[in-house]
Short mmCIF file of C-alpha atoms in Angstrom, two decimals:
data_model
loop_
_atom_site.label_atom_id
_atom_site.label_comp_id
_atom_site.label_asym_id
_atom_site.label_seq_id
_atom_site.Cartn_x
_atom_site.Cartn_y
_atom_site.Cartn_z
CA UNK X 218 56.67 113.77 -15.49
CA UNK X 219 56.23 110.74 -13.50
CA UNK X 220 56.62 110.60 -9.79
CA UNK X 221 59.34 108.39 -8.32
CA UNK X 222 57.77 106.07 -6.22
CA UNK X 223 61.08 105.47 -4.21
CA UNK X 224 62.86 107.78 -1.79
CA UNK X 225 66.64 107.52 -2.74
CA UNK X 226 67.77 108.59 1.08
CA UNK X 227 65.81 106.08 2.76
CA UNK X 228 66.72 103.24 0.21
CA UNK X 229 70.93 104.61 1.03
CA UNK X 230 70.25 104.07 4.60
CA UNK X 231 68.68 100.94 4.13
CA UNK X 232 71.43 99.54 2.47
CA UNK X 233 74.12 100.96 4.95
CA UNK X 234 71.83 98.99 7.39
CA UNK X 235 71.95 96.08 5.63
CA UNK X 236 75.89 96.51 4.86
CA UNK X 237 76.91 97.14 8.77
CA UNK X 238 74.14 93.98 9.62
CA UNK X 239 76.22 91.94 6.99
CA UNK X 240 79.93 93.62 8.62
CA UNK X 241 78.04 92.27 12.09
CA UNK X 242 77.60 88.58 11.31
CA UNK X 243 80.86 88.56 9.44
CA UNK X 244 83.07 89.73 12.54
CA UNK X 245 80.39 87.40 14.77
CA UNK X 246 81.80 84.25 12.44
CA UNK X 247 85.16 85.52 11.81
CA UNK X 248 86.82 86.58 14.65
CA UNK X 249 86.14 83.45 17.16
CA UNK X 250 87.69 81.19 14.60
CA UNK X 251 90.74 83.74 13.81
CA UNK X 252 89.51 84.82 10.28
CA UNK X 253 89.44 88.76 11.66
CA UNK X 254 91.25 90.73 14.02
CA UNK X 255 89.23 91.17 17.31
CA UNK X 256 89.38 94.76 17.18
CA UNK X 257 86.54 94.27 14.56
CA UNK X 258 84.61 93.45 17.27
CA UNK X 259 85.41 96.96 19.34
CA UNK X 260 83.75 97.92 15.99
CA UNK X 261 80.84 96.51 16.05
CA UNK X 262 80.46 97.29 19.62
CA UNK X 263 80.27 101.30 18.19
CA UNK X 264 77.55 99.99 15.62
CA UNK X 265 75.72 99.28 17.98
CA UNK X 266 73.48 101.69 18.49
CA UNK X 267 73.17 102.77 15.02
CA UNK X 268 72.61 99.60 12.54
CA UNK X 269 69.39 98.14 13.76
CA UNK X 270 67.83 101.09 14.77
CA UNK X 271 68.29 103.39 11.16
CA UNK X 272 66.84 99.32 9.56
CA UNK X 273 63.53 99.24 11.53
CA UNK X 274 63.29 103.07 11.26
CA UNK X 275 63.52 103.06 7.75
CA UNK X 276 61.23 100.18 7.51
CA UNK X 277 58.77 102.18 9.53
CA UNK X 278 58.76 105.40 7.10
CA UNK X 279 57.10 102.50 4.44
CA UNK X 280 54.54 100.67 6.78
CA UNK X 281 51.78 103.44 6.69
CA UNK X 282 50.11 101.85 3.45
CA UNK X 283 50.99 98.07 4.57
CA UNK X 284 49.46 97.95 8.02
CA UNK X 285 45.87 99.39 6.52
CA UNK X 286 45.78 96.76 4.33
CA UNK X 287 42.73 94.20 4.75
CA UNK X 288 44.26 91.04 7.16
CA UNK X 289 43.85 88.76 4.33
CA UNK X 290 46.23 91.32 1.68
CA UNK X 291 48.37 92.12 4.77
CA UNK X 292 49.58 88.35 4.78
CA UNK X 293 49.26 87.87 1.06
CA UNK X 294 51.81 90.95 0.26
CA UNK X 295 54.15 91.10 2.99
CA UNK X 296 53.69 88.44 6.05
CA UNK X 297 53.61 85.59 4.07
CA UNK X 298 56.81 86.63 2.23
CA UNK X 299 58.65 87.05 5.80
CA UNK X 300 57.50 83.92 6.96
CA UNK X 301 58.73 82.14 4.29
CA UNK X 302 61.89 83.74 3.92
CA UNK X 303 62.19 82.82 8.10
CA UNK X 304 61.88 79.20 7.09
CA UNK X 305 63.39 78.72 4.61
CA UNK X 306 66.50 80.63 5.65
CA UNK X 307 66.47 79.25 9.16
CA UNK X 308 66.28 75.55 7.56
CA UNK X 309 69.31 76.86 5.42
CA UNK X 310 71.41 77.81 8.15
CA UNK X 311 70.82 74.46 10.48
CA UNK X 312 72.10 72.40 6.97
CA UNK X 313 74.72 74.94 6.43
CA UNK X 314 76.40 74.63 10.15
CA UNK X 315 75.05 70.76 10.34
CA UNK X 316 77.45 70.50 7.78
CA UNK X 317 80.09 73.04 8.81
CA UNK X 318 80.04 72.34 12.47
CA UNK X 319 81.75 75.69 14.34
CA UNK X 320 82.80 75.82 18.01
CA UNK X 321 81.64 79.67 18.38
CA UNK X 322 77.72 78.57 16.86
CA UNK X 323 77.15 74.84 18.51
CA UNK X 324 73.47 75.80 19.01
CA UNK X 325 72.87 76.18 14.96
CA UNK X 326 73.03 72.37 14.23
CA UNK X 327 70.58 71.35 17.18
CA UNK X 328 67.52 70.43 15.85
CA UNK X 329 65.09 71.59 19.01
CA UNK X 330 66.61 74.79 18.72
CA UNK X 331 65.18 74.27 14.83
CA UNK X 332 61.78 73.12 15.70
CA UNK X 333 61.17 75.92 18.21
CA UNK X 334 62.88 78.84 15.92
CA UNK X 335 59.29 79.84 14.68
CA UNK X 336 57.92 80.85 18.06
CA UNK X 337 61.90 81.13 20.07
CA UNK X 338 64.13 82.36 17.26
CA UNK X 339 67.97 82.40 18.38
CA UNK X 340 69.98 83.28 15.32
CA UNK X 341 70.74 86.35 13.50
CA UNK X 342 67.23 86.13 11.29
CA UNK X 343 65.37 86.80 14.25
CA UNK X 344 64.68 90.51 12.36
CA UNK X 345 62.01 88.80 10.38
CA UNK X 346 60.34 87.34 12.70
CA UNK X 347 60.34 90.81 14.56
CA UNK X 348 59.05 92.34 11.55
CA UNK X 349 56.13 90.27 11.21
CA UNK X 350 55.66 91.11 15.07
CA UNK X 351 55.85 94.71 14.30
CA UNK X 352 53.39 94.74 11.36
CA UNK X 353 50.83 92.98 13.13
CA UNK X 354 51.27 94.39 15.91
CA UNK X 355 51.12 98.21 14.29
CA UNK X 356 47.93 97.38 12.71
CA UNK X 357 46.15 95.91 16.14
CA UNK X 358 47.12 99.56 17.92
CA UNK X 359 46.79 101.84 15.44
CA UNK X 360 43.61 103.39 16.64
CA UNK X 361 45.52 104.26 19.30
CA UNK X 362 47.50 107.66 19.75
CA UNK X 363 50.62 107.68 18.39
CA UNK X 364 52.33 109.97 21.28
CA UNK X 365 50.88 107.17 23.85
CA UNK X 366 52.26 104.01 21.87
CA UNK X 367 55.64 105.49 21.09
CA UNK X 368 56.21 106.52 24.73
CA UNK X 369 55.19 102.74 25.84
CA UNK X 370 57.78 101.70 23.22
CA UNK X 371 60.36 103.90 24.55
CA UNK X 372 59.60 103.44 28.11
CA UNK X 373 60.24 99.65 27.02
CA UNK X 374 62.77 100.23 25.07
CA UNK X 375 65.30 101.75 27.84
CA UNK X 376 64.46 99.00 30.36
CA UNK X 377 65.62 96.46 27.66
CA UNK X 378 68.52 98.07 26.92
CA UNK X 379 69.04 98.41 30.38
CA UNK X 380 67.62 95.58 32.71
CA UNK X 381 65.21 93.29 31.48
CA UNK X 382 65.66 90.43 29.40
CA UNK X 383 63.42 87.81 28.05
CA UNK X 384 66.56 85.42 27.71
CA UNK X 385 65.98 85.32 23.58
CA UNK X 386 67.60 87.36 20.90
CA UNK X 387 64.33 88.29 18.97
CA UNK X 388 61.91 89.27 22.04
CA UNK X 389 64.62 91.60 23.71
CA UNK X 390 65.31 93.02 20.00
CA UNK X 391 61.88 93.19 19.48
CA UNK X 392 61.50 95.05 22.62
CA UNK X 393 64.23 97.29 22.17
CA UNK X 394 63.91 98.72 18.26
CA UNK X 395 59.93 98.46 18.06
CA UNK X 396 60.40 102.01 18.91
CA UNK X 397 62.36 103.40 16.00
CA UNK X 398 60.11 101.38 13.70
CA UNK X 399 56.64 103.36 15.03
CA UNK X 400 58.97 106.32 14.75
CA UNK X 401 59.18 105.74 11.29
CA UNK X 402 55.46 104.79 11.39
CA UNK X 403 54.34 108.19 12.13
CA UNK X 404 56.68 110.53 11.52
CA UNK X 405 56.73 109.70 8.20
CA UNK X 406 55.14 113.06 6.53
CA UNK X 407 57.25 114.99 9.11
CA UNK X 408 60.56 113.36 7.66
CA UNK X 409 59.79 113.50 4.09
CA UNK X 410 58.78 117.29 4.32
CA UNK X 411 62.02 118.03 6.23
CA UNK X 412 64.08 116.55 4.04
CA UNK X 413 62.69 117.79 0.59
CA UNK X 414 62.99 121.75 2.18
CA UNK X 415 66.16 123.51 1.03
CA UNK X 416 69.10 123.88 2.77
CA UNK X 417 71.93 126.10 1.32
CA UNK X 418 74.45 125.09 3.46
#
């Protein structure tokens, strides 16, 4: 019998990720221009905590095998798809609200704020360009130990969600959810083996 090469838990809480980022950036659009009611927003606000974190952590339980990939396949198999998607969606977007100008997102039809996007992203794709952070910046440390790295990430994780602030909506996300993501990174096995034991209840 063939071995399923997909996890069907971690691909459901991808896609309730991806659902609640979607619910996100439609109440973010909607409600400032009277499309939703603003108690969608209160909603969010509960979200919160729980929609980017359960995406980077499930994105971590996968990066084992990418990260010890040679540089050269690393950016053939993964990096260069995010980098393009990044573009190409980011250049998408500036047409899109060039064309459909929108009091609540002024910024998205400036073209400096398009020219800098690859190195100061400020829109709501800045999760790619954190991903390609993460991956590269996973492989770089991964000699070191995990409990050391993770409690960096977490040390820097509360002061983001606390204090500190770079000023731009990918570095402070970055800085907050890099975290779950080397969760997912190495407790991988630890997850997997939990959740295949039986539990009667």
């Amino acid at each position: 019998m063939e071995q399923k090469s997909r996890v069907d838990w971690i691909d459901i809480m991808r896609a309730i990720a991806i659902l609640l980022v979607a619910l996100y950036h439609s109440v973010v659009l909607g409600v400032p221009e009277g499309f939703a009611d603003p108690i969608w927003g209160k909603v969010n606000g509960v979200l919160a905590g729980f929609r980017m974190p359960i995406f980077f952590f499930a994105t971590g339980l996968f990066a084992e095998s990418i990260i010890g990939r040679s540089w050269t396949r690393l950016w053939s198999s993964r990096l260069a798809l995010l980098v393009w998607m990044f573009i190409l969606w980011t250049a998408l977007r500036f047409a899109y609200f060039t064309a459909v100008p929108m009091a609540s997102r002024h910024g998205e039809a400036d073209p400096i704020v398009l020219l800098l996007s690859p190195v100061w992203p400020t829109t709501g794709l800045w999760f790619l360009h954190a991903l390609v952070i993460f991956f590269v910046v996973s492989k770089l440390i991964r000699r070191f130990s995990a409990l050391i790295v993770v409690s960096i990430a977490t040390v820097l994780s509360v002061l983001f969600f606390g204090i500190l602030s770079t000023g731009n909506l990918s570095y402070d996300g970055m800085a907050q959810y890099f975290v779950f993501f080397l969760l997912g990174l190495h407790l991988r096995e630890l997850v997997l083996h939990f959740n295949e034991r039986p539990r009667p209840l």
